[in-house]
């Protein structure tokens, strides 16, 4: 059987939680414990991000959350973190959220529609913070 990218995304979405932009904004304003994870490529990230998001491109996500990987992202190693994942339009973030769930992260949410939906709902993107 051959699957399309859209099939994979639909499968991922059937196994994850998604928030629309308004819900995400409300939760981010109410709580400080949500980690923002931007899974776009660095060039996309440099164009603006949500809050103080951490940028880990989708293509290296599994490695960056593996504590045995020398260049792991230490801020993401706690499997109990609540993580809001986003990308440009929601496909990569759905795949990333599903992957993180498979890797043992219990509180992962994908931003439906990605940063485009965020900005389209009237919320602003910020210049990425220097790390």
Short mmCIF file of N, CA, C and O in Angstrom, two decimals:
data_model
loop_
_atom_site.label_atom_id
_atom_site.label_comp_id
_atom_site.label_asym_id
_atom_site.label_seq_id
_atom_site.Cartn_x
_atom_site.Cartn_y
_atom_site.Cartn_z
N UNK A 1 0.85 -1.18 0.00
CA UNK A 1 0.00 0.00 0.00
C UNK A 1 0.89 1.24 0.00
O UNK A 1 1.88 1.32 0.73
N UNK A 2 0.54 2.21 -0.80
CA UNK A 2 1.28 3.47 -0.87
C UNK A 2 0.53 4.54 -0.10
O UNK A 2 -0.68 4.71 -0.26
N UNK A 3 1.27 5.27 0.73
CA UNK A 3 0.69 6.36 1.49
C UNK A 3 1.20 7.68 0.95
O UNK A 3 2.34 7.78 0.52
N UNK A 4 0.36 8.68 1.02
CA UNK A 4 0.77 10.03 0.66
C UNK A 4 1.18 10.77 1.93
O UNK A 4 0.90 10.31 3.05
N UNK A 5 1.82 11.90 1.75
CA UNK A 5 2.17 12.74 2.89
C UNK A 5 0.91 13.11 3.67
O UNK A 5 0.90 13.09 4.90
N UNK A 6 -0.15 13.42 2.94
CA UNK A 6 -1.40 13.79 3.61
C UNK A 6 -1.97 12.63 4.42
O UNK A 6 -2.56 12.84 5.48
N UNK A 7 -1.78 11.40 3.95
CA UNK A 7 -2.20 10.22 4.72
C UNK A 7 -1.43 10.14 6.04
O UNK A 7 -2.00 9.86 7.10
N UNK A 8 -0.11 10.37 5.96
CA UNK A 8 0.71 10.32 7.16
C UNK A 8 0.33 11.40 8.15
O UNK A 8 0.26 11.16 9.36
N UNK A 9 0.06 12.59 7.63
CA UNK A 9 -0.34 13.69 8.51
C UNK A 9 -1.70 13.39 9.14
O UNK A 9 -1.89 13.61 10.35
N UNK A 10 -2.64 12.89 8.37
CA UNK A 10 -3.96 12.55 8.90
C UNK A 10 -3.84 11.48 9.99
O UNK A 10 -4.51 11.56 11.03
N UNK A 11 -2.98 10.49 9.75
CA UNK A 11 -2.76 9.45 10.77
C UNK A 11 -2.18 10.07 12.04
O UNK A 11 -2.65 9.78 13.15
N UNK A 12 -1.19 10.93 11.89
CA UNK A 12 -0.58 11.58 13.05
C UNK A 12 -1.64 12.39 13.81
O UNK A 12 -1.73 12.30 15.04
N UNK A 13 -2.44 13.16 13.08
CA UNK A 13 -3.45 14.00 13.73
C UNK A 13 -4.49 13.19 14.48
O UNK A 13 -5.09 13.67 15.44
N UNK A 14 -4.72 11.96 14.04
CA UNK A 14 -5.70 11.12 14.74
C UNK A 14 -5.16 10.60 16.08
O UNK A 14 -5.92 10.03 16.86
N UNK A 15 -3.87 10.81 16.34
CA UNK A 15 -3.24 10.32 17.56
C UNK A 15 -2.70 11.43 18.47
O UNK A 15 -2.04 11.13 19.46
N UNK A 16 -2.95 12.68 18.12
CA UNK A 16 -2.40 13.80 18.89
C UNK A 16 -3.50 14.78 19.27
O UNK A 16 -4.63 14.68 18.80
N UNK A 17 -3.13 15.72 20.11
CA UNK A 17 -4.01 16.83 20.48
C UNK A 17 -3.56 18.05 19.68
O UNK A 17 -2.37 18.29 19.53
N UNK A 18 -4.54 18.79 19.15
CA UNK A 18 -4.23 20.03 18.45
C UNK A 18 -4.99 21.17 19.12
O UNK A 18 -6.11 20.99 19.59
N UNK A 19 -4.34 22.32 19.17
CA UNK A 19 -4.99 23.54 19.64
C UNK A 19 -5.08 24.50 18.47
O UNK A 19 -4.14 24.60 17.67
N UNK A 20 -6.18 25.23 18.38
CA UNK A 20 -6.22 26.33 17.42
C UNK A 20 -5.44 27.50 18.01
O UNK A 20 -5.01 27.47 19.17
N UNK A 21 -5.24 28.54 17.21
CA UNK A 21 -4.41 29.66 17.64
C UNK A 21 -4.96 30.34 18.89
O UNK A 21 -4.19 30.70 19.80
N UNK A 22 -6.27 30.53 18.96
CA UNK A 22 -6.87 31.21 20.12
C UNK A 22 -6.64 30.41 21.40
O UNK A 22 -6.30 30.98 22.44
N UNK A 23 -6.83 29.11 21.33
CA UNK A 23 -6.60 28.26 22.51
C UNK A 23 -5.13 28.30 22.91
O UNK A 23 -4.80 28.43 24.09
N UNK A 24 -4.24 28.20 21.92
CA UNK A 24 -2.81 28.25 22.22
C UNK A 24 -2.43 29.57 22.88
O UNK A 24 -1.70 29.59 23.88
N UNK A 25 -2.92 30.67 22.34
CA UNK A 25 -2.61 31.99 22.91
C UNK A 25 -3.12 32.10 24.35
O UNK A 25 -2.41 32.61 25.23
N UNK A 26 -4.32 31.62 24.58
CA UNK A 26 -4.90 31.66 25.93
C UNK A 26 -4.07 30.83 26.90
O UNK A 26 -3.74 31.27 28.00
N UNK A 27 -3.71 29.61 26.49
CA UNK A 27 -2.92 28.73 27.37
C UNK A 27 -1.52 29.29 27.62
O UNK A 27 -1.01 29.23 28.73
N UNK A 28 -0.90 29.84 26.58
CA UNK A 28 0.44 30.42 26.74
C UNK A 28 0.42 31.63 27.66
O UNK A 28 1.35 31.85 28.43
N UNK A 29 -0.65 32.42 27.60
CA UNK A 29 -0.77 33.59 28.47
C UNK A 29 -1.03 33.20 29.92
O UNK A 29 -0.58 33.87 30.84
N UNK A 30 -1.74 32.10 30.12
CA UNK A 30 -2.13 31.68 31.46
C UNK A 30 -1.05 30.88 32.19
O UNK A 30 -1.02 30.86 33.41
N UNK A 31 -0.18 30.24 31.41
CA UNK A 31 0.78 29.32 32.03
C UNK A 31 2.17 29.57 31.47
O UNK A 31 2.34 29.84 30.30
N UNK A 32 3.15 29.43 32.31
CA UNK A 32 4.54 29.65 31.90
C UNK A 32 5.31 28.34 31.71
O UNK A 32 6.46 28.36 31.33
N UNK A 33 4.65 27.22 31.95
CA UNK A 33 5.36 25.94 31.89
C UNK A 33 5.30 25.25 30.53
O UNK A 33 5.85 24.16 30.36
N UNK A 34 4.66 25.86 29.56
CA UNK A 34 4.55 25.26 28.23
C UNK A 34 5.81 25.61 27.42
O UNK A 34 6.17 26.77 27.30
N UNK A 35 6.45 24.59 26.89
CA UNK A 35 7.63 24.78 26.06
C UNK A 35 7.18 24.91 24.61
O UNK A 35 6.45 24.05 24.11
N UNK A 36 7.62 25.97 23.94
CA UNK A 36 7.31 26.16 22.53
C UNK A 36 8.40 25.55 21.69
O UNK A 36 9.59 25.86 21.88
N UNK A 37 8.02 24.68 20.77
CA UNK A 37 8.98 24.00 19.90
C UNK A 37 8.61 24.28 18.45
O UNK A 37 7.56 23.87 17.97
N UNK A 38 9.49 24.99 17.76
CA UNK A 38 9.32 25.33 16.36
C UNK A 38 10.11 24.31 15.54
O UNK A 38 11.32 24.21 15.69
N UNK A 39 9.44 23.53 14.70
CA UNK A 39 10.12 22.48 13.94
C UNK A 39 10.37 22.87 12.48
O UNK A 39 10.67 22.02 11.66
N UNK A 40 10.30 24.17 12.20
CA UNK A 40 10.63 24.64 10.86
C UNK A 40 12.15 24.66 10.68
O UNK A 40 12.91 24.54 11.64
N UNK A 41 12.57 24.86 9.45
CA UNK A 41 14.00 24.98 9.15
C UNK A 41 14.52 26.31 9.69
O UNK A 41 13.75 27.26 9.84
N UNK A 42 15.81 26.39 9.98
CA UNK A 42 16.37 27.63 10.54
C UNK A 42 16.06 28.89 9.74
O UNK A 42 15.80 29.95 10.33
N UNK A 43 16.07 28.82 8.42
CA UNK A 43 15.77 30.00 7.60
C UNK A 43 14.33 30.46 7.84
O UNK A 43 14.06 31.67 7.87
N UNK A 44 13.40 29.53 8.01
CA UNK A 44 12.02 29.89 8.30
C UNK A 44 11.91 30.49 9.70
O UNK A 44 11.22 31.49 9.91
N UNK A 45 12.59 29.87 10.64
CA UNK A 45 12.57 30.32 12.03
C UNK A 45 13.08 31.75 12.14
O UNK A 45 12.53 32.56 12.90
N UNK A 46 14.10 32.08 11.37
CA UNK A 46 14.70 33.42 11.45
C UNK A 46 13.74 34.51 10.98
O UNK A 46 13.94 35.69 11.27
N UNK A 47 12.68 34.13 10.28
CA UNK A 47 11.69 35.09 9.81
C UNK A 47 10.70 35.50 10.91
O UNK A 47 9.90 36.40 10.72
N UNK A 48 10.74 34.82 12.03
CA UNK A 48 9.86 35.12 13.15
C UNK A 48 9.33 33.87 13.79
O UNK A 48 9.13 32.86 13.12
N UNK A 49 9.15 33.93 15.10
CA UNK A 49 8.68 32.75 15.84
C UNK A 49 7.65 33.17 16.87
O UNK A 49 7.39 34.35 17.06
N UNK A 50 7.08 32.20 17.52
CA UNK A 50 6.12 32.46 18.58
C UNK A 50 6.88 32.49 19.90
O UNK A 50 7.57 31.52 20.26
N UNK A 51 6.76 33.59 20.60
CA UNK A 51 7.39 33.72 21.92
C UNK A 51 8.87 33.39 21.91
O UNK A 51 9.61 33.79 21.02
N UNK A 52 9.27 32.63 22.90
CA UNK A 52 10.68 32.24 23.04
C UNK A 52 10.89 30.80 22.59
O UNK A 52 11.56 30.02 23.26
N UNK A 53 10.35 30.46 21.44
CA UNK A 53 10.40 29.09 20.93
C UNK A 53 11.82 28.58 20.74
O UNK A 53 12.73 29.34 20.39
N UNK A 54 11.97 27.30 20.94
CA UNK A 54 13.21 26.58 20.66
C UNK A 54 13.07 26.03 19.24
O UNK A 54 12.03 25.50 18.89
N UNK A 55 14.10 26.19 18.42
CA UNK A 55 14.04 25.70 17.05
C UNK A 55 14.80 24.39 16.91
O UNK A 55 16.00 24.33 17.12
N UNK A 56 14.07 23.34 16.61
CA UNK A 56 14.64 22.03 16.29
C UNK A 56 13.95 21.57 15.02
O UNK A 56 12.79 21.17 15.05
N UNK A 57 14.63 21.66 13.87
CA UNK A 57 14.00 21.26 12.61
C UNK A 57 13.47 19.83 12.67
O UNK A 57 14.08 18.94 13.28
N UNK A 58 12.35 19.61 12.02
CA UNK A 58 11.69 18.30 12.01
C UNK A 58 12.64 17.17 11.60
O UNK A 58 12.60 16.09 12.14
N UNK A 59 13.55 17.45 10.69
CA UNK A 59 14.45 16.41 10.19
C UNK A 59 15.46 15.89 11.19
O UNK A 59 16.04 14.83 10.98
N UNK A 60 15.67 16.61 12.30
CA UNK A 60 16.64 16.15 13.30
C UNK A 60 16.00 15.96 14.68
O UNK A 60 16.70 15.72 15.65
N UNK A 61 14.69 16.05 14.74
CA UNK A 61 13.99 16.00 16.03
C UNK A 61 14.33 14.77 16.85
O UNK A 61 14.65 14.87 18.04
N UNK A 62 14.26 13.60 16.24
CA UNK A 62 14.49 12.37 17.00
C UNK A 62 15.88 12.35 17.63
O UNK A 62 16.05 11.87 18.75
N UNK A 63 16.86 12.88 16.93
CA UNK A 63 18.22 12.92 17.46
C UNK A 63 18.33 13.93 18.59
O UNK A 63 18.97 13.67 19.61
N UNK A 64 17.70 15.09 18.42
CA UNK A 64 17.83 16.16 19.40
C UNK A 64 17.16 15.85 20.73
O UNK A 64 17.47 16.48 21.74
N UNK A 65 16.24 14.89 20.76
CA UNK A 65 15.60 14.52 22.03
C UNK A 65 16.14 13.19 22.57
O UNK A 65 15.61 12.66 23.53
N UNK A 66 17.21 12.71 21.98
CA UNK A 66 17.86 11.48 22.42
C UNK A 66 19.03 11.85 23.33
O UNK A 66 20.00 12.43 22.87
N UNK A 67 18.95 11.52 24.63
CA UNK A 67 20.02 11.91 25.55
C UNK A 67 21.39 11.31 25.20
O UNK A 67 22.42 11.82 25.62
N UNK A 68 21.41 10.25 24.40
CA UNK A 68 22.70 9.66 24.03
C UNK A 68 23.33 10.36 22.83
O UNK A 68 24.49 10.11 22.51
N UNK A 69 22.60 11.26 22.20
CA UNK A 69 23.11 12.00 21.04
C UNK A 69 23.95 13.17 21.55
O UNK A 69 23.48 13.96 22.37
N UNK A 70 25.20 13.29 21.09
CA UNK A 70 26.08 14.34 21.62
C UNK A 70 25.54 15.76 21.50
O UNK A 70 25.80 16.59 22.36
N UNK A 71 24.78 16.04 20.48
CA UNK A 71 24.25 17.40 20.29
C UNK A 71 22.76 17.48 20.66
O UNK A 71 22.00 18.24 20.07
N UNK A 72 22.35 16.71 21.68
CA UNK A 72 20.94 16.72 22.07
C UNK A 72 20.56 18.10 22.61
O UNK A 72 21.41 18.87 23.04
N UNK A 73 19.29 18.38 22.56
CA UNK A 73 18.75 19.63 23.08
C UNK A 73 18.33 19.37 24.52
O UNK A 73 17.25 18.88 24.78
N UNK A 74 19.20 19.71 25.45
CA UNK A 74 18.99 19.38 26.86
C UNK A 74 17.67 19.91 27.42
O UNK A 74 17.06 19.28 28.27
N UNK A 75 17.22 21.04 26.91
CA UNK A 75 15.96 21.63 27.39
C UNK A 75 14.75 20.78 27.04
O UNK A 75 13.67 20.99 27.61
N UNK A 76 14.90 19.81 26.15
CA UNK A 76 13.77 18.99 25.71
C UNK A 76 13.83 17.54 26.20
O UNK A 76 13.02 16.72 25.79
N UNK A 77 14.76 17.21 27.06
CA UNK A 77 14.95 15.81 27.44
C UNK A 77 13.94 15.30 28.47
O UNK A 77 13.74 14.10 28.58
N UNK A 78 13.30 16.18 29.20
CA UNK A 78 12.33 15.78 30.22
C UNK A 78 11.03 15.34 29.54
O UNK A 78 10.32 16.15 28.93
N UNK A 79 10.72 14.07 29.63
CA UNK A 79 9.53 13.51 28.97
C UNK A 79 8.22 14.01 29.59
O UNK A 79 7.14 13.78 29.06
N UNK A 80 8.30 14.69 30.75
CA UNK A 80 7.10 15.22 31.39
C UNK A 80 6.79 16.65 31.00
O UNK A 80 5.79 17.22 31.45
N UNK A 81 7.61 17.26 30.16
CA UNK A 81 7.35 18.62 29.69
C UNK A 81 6.03 18.68 28.94
O UNK A 81 5.63 17.72 28.28
N UNK A 82 5.38 19.83 29.02
CA UNK A 82 4.24 20.09 28.14
C UNK A 82 4.80 20.90 26.99
O UNK A 82 5.36 21.98 27.19
N UNK A 83 4.68 20.37 25.78
CA UNK A 83 5.30 20.97 24.61
C UNK A 83 4.23 21.33 23.58
O UNK A 83 3.42 20.48 23.20
N UNK A 84 4.27 22.59 23.14
CA UNK A 84 3.42 23.03 22.04
C UNK A 84 4.31 23.13 20.81
O UNK A 84 5.24 23.93 20.76
N UNK A 85 4.05 22.27 19.84
CA UNK A 85 4.86 22.18 18.63
C UNK A 85 4.15 22.92 17.50
O UNK A 85 2.93 22.81 17.34
N UNK A 86 4.94 23.66 16.71
CA UNK A 86 4.34 24.31 15.54
C UNK A 86 5.34 24.35 14.40
O UNK A 86 6.54 24.18 14.57
N UNK A 87 4.79 24.56 13.21
CA UNK A 87 5.59 24.70 11.99
C UNK A 87 4.93 25.80 11.16
O UNK A 87 4.32 26.71 11.72
N UNK A 88 5.02 25.72 9.87
CA UNK A 88 4.42 26.77 9.02
C UNK A 88 2.91 26.62 8.93
O UNK A 88 2.17 27.57 9.16
N UNK A 89 2.44 25.41 8.57
CA UNK A 89 1.00 25.23 8.35
C UNK A 89 0.38 24.08 9.15
O UNK A 89 -0.81 23.83 9.02
N UNK A 90 1.16 23.37 9.93
CA UNK A 90 0.61 22.34 10.80
C UNK A 90 0.94 20.90 10.45
O UNK A 90 0.71 20.01 11.26
N UNK A 91 1.47 20.64 9.27
CA UNK A 91 1.78 19.27 8.88
C UNK A 91 3.00 18.72 9.61
O UNK A 91 2.94 17.64 10.22
N UNK A 92 4.10 19.44 9.54
CA UNK A 92 5.33 18.98 10.22
C UNK A 92 5.14 18.91 11.72
O UNK A 92 5.65 18.00 12.38
N UNK A 93 4.37 19.85 12.27
CA UNK A 93 4.17 19.83 13.72
C UNK A 93 3.30 18.63 14.13
O UNK A 93 3.52 18.05 15.20
N UNK A 94 2.34 18.26 13.31
CA UNK A 94 1.55 17.06 13.62
C UNK A 94 2.43 15.82 13.61
O UNK A 94 2.36 14.98 14.51
N UNK A 95 3.28 15.71 12.58
CA UNK A 95 4.21 14.57 12.52
C UNK A 95 5.16 14.59 13.70
O UNK A 95 5.44 13.54 14.32
N UNK A 96 5.66 15.77 14.06
CA UNK A 96 6.59 15.88 15.19
C UNK A 96 5.91 15.54 16.50
O UNK A 96 6.48 14.82 17.33
N UNK A 97 4.69 16.01 16.71
CA UNK A 97 3.96 15.71 17.94
C UNK A 97 3.72 14.21 18.06
O UNK A 97 3.88 13.62 19.13
N UNK A 98 3.34 13.59 16.96
CA UNK A 98 3.12 12.15 16.97
C UNK A 98 4.42 11.40 17.29
O UNK A 98 4.42 10.46 18.10
N UNK A 99 5.51 11.83 16.70
CA UNK A 99 6.81 11.21 16.98
C UNK A 99 7.18 11.37 18.45
O UNK A 99 7.63 10.41 19.09
N UNK A 100 7.01 12.57 18.99
CA UNK A 100 7.33 12.80 20.39
C UNK A 100 6.49 11.90 21.30
O UNK A 100 7.00 11.36 22.29
N UNK A 101 5.22 11.74 20.97
CA UNK A 101 4.37 10.82 21.76
C UNK A 101 4.93 9.40 21.70
O UNK A 101 4.99 8.71 22.71
N UNK A 102 5.34 8.96 20.51
CA UNK A 102 5.91 7.62 20.37
C UNK A 102 7.20 7.48 21.17
O UNK A 102 7.53 6.38 21.61
N UNK A 103 7.91 8.58 21.37
CA UNK A 103 9.16 8.56 22.13
C UNK A 103 8.94 8.74 23.63
O UNK A 103 9.91 8.85 24.39
N UNK A 104 7.69 8.78 24.07
CA UNK A 104 7.40 8.80 25.49
C UNK A 104 7.00 10.14 26.08
O UNK A 104 6.81 10.24 27.29
N UNK A 105 6.86 11.16 25.27
CA UNK A 105 6.40 12.45 25.76
C UNK A 105 4.88 12.39 25.90
O UNK A 105 4.18 12.08 24.94
N UNK A 106 4.38 12.67 27.08
CA UNK A 106 2.95 12.51 27.33
C UNK A 106 2.11 13.74 27.10
O UNK A 106 0.89 13.64 26.96
N UNK A 107 2.73 14.92 27.08
CA UNK A 107 1.97 16.17 27.00
C UNK A 107 2.45 16.98 25.80
O UNK A 107 3.13 17.99 25.95
N UNK A 108 2.08 16.55 24.61
CA UNK A 108 2.50 17.22 23.39
C UNK A 108 1.26 17.68 22.64
O UNK A 108 0.31 16.91 22.47
N UNK A 109 1.28 18.93 22.22
CA UNK A 109 0.17 19.52 21.49
C UNK A 109 0.72 20.12 20.20
O UNK A 109 1.81 20.68 20.20
N UNK A 110 -0.01 20.00 19.12
CA UNK A 110 0.37 20.61 17.85
C UNK A 110 -0.51 21.82 17.60
O UNK A 110 -1.72 21.80 17.89
N UNK A 111 0.08 22.89 17.10
CA UNK A 111 -0.67 24.08 16.75
C UNK A 111 -1.31 23.87 15.38
O UNK A 111 -0.63 23.83 14.36
N UNK A 112 -2.63 23.73 15.36
CA UNK A 112 -3.36 23.53 14.11
C UNK A 112 -3.15 24.73 13.20
O UNK A 112 -3.33 25.87 13.61
N UNK A 113 -2.73 24.47 11.97
CA UNK A 113 -2.52 25.54 11.01
C UNK A 113 -1.19 26.25 11.14
O UNK A 113 -0.89 27.15 10.36
N UNK A 114 -0.40 25.88 12.13
CA UNK A 114 0.94 26.42 12.30
C UNK A 114 1.00 27.92 12.53
O UNK A 114 0.01 28.56 12.89
N UNK A 115 2.19 28.47 12.30
CA UNK A 115 2.39 29.90 12.54
C UNK A 115 1.57 30.75 11.57
O UNK A 115 1.20 31.88 11.90
N UNK A 116 1.24 30.21 10.41
CA UNK A 116 0.38 30.96 9.49
C UNK A 116 -1.00 31.18 10.11
O UNK A 116 -1.56 32.27 10.01
N UNK A 117 -1.54 30.17 10.76
CA UNK A 117 -2.82 30.31 11.44
C UNK A 117 -2.69 31.28 12.62
O UNK A 117 -3.58 32.09 12.87
N UNK A 118 -1.57 31.18 13.33
CA UNK A 118 -1.30 32.06 14.47
C UNK A 118 -1.34 33.53 14.02
O UNK A 118 -2.06 34.34 14.58
N UNK A 119 -0.58 33.83 12.97
CA UNK A 119 -0.54 35.21 12.47
C UNK A 119 -1.87 35.61 11.84
O UNK A 119 -2.32 36.74 12.00
N UNK A 120 -2.51 34.68 11.15
CA UNK A 120 -3.80 34.94 10.54
C UNK A 120 -4.90 35.22 11.55
O UNK A 120 -5.90 35.84 11.23
N UNK A 121 -4.69 34.77 12.78
CA UNK A 121 -5.65 35.01 13.86
C UNK A 121 -5.36 36.30 14.60
O UNK A 121 -5.99 36.60 15.61
N UNK A 122 -4.36 37.03 14.13
CA UNK A 122 -4.05 38.33 14.73
C UNK A 122 -2.97 38.32 15.78
O UNK A 122 -2.69 39.36 16.39
N UNK A 123 -2.34 37.18 16.00
CA UNK A 123 -1.27 37.10 16.99
C UNK A 123 0.06 37.40 16.30
O UNK A 123 0.24 37.11 15.12
N UNK A 124 1.00 37.93 17.05
CA UNK A 124 2.25 38.35 16.44
C UNK A 124 3.35 37.30 16.56
O UNK A 124 3.31 36.47 17.47
N UNK A 125 4.27 37.40 15.65
CA UNK A 125 5.49 36.58 15.69
C UNK A 125 6.62 37.51 16.13
O UNK A 125 6.59 38.70 15.86
N UNK A 126 7.58 36.94 16.84
CA UNK A 126 8.70 37.72 17.37
C UNK A 126 9.99 37.35 16.67
O UNK A 126 10.10 36.28 16.07
N UNK A 127 10.95 38.23 16.77
CA UNK A 127 12.29 37.90 16.27
C UNK A 127 12.89 36.86 17.21
O UNK A 127 12.78 36.99 18.43
N UNK A 128 13.48 35.80 16.66
CA UNK A 128 14.06 34.77 17.52
C UNK A 128 15.12 35.35 18.46
O UNK A 128 15.86 36.25 18.09
N UNK A 129 15.14 34.82 19.69
CA UNK A 129 16.12 35.26 20.66
C UNK A 129 17.45 34.59 20.36
O UNK A 129 17.49 33.43 19.97
N UNK A 130 18.52 35.31 20.54
CA UNK A 130 19.86 34.76 20.33
C UNK A 130 20.13 33.71 21.41
O UNK A 130 19.75 33.89 22.56
N UNK A 131 20.75 32.62 20.99
CA UNK A 131 21.06 31.56 21.96
C UNK A 131 22.53 31.47 22.19
O UNK A 131 23.33 31.91 21.44
#
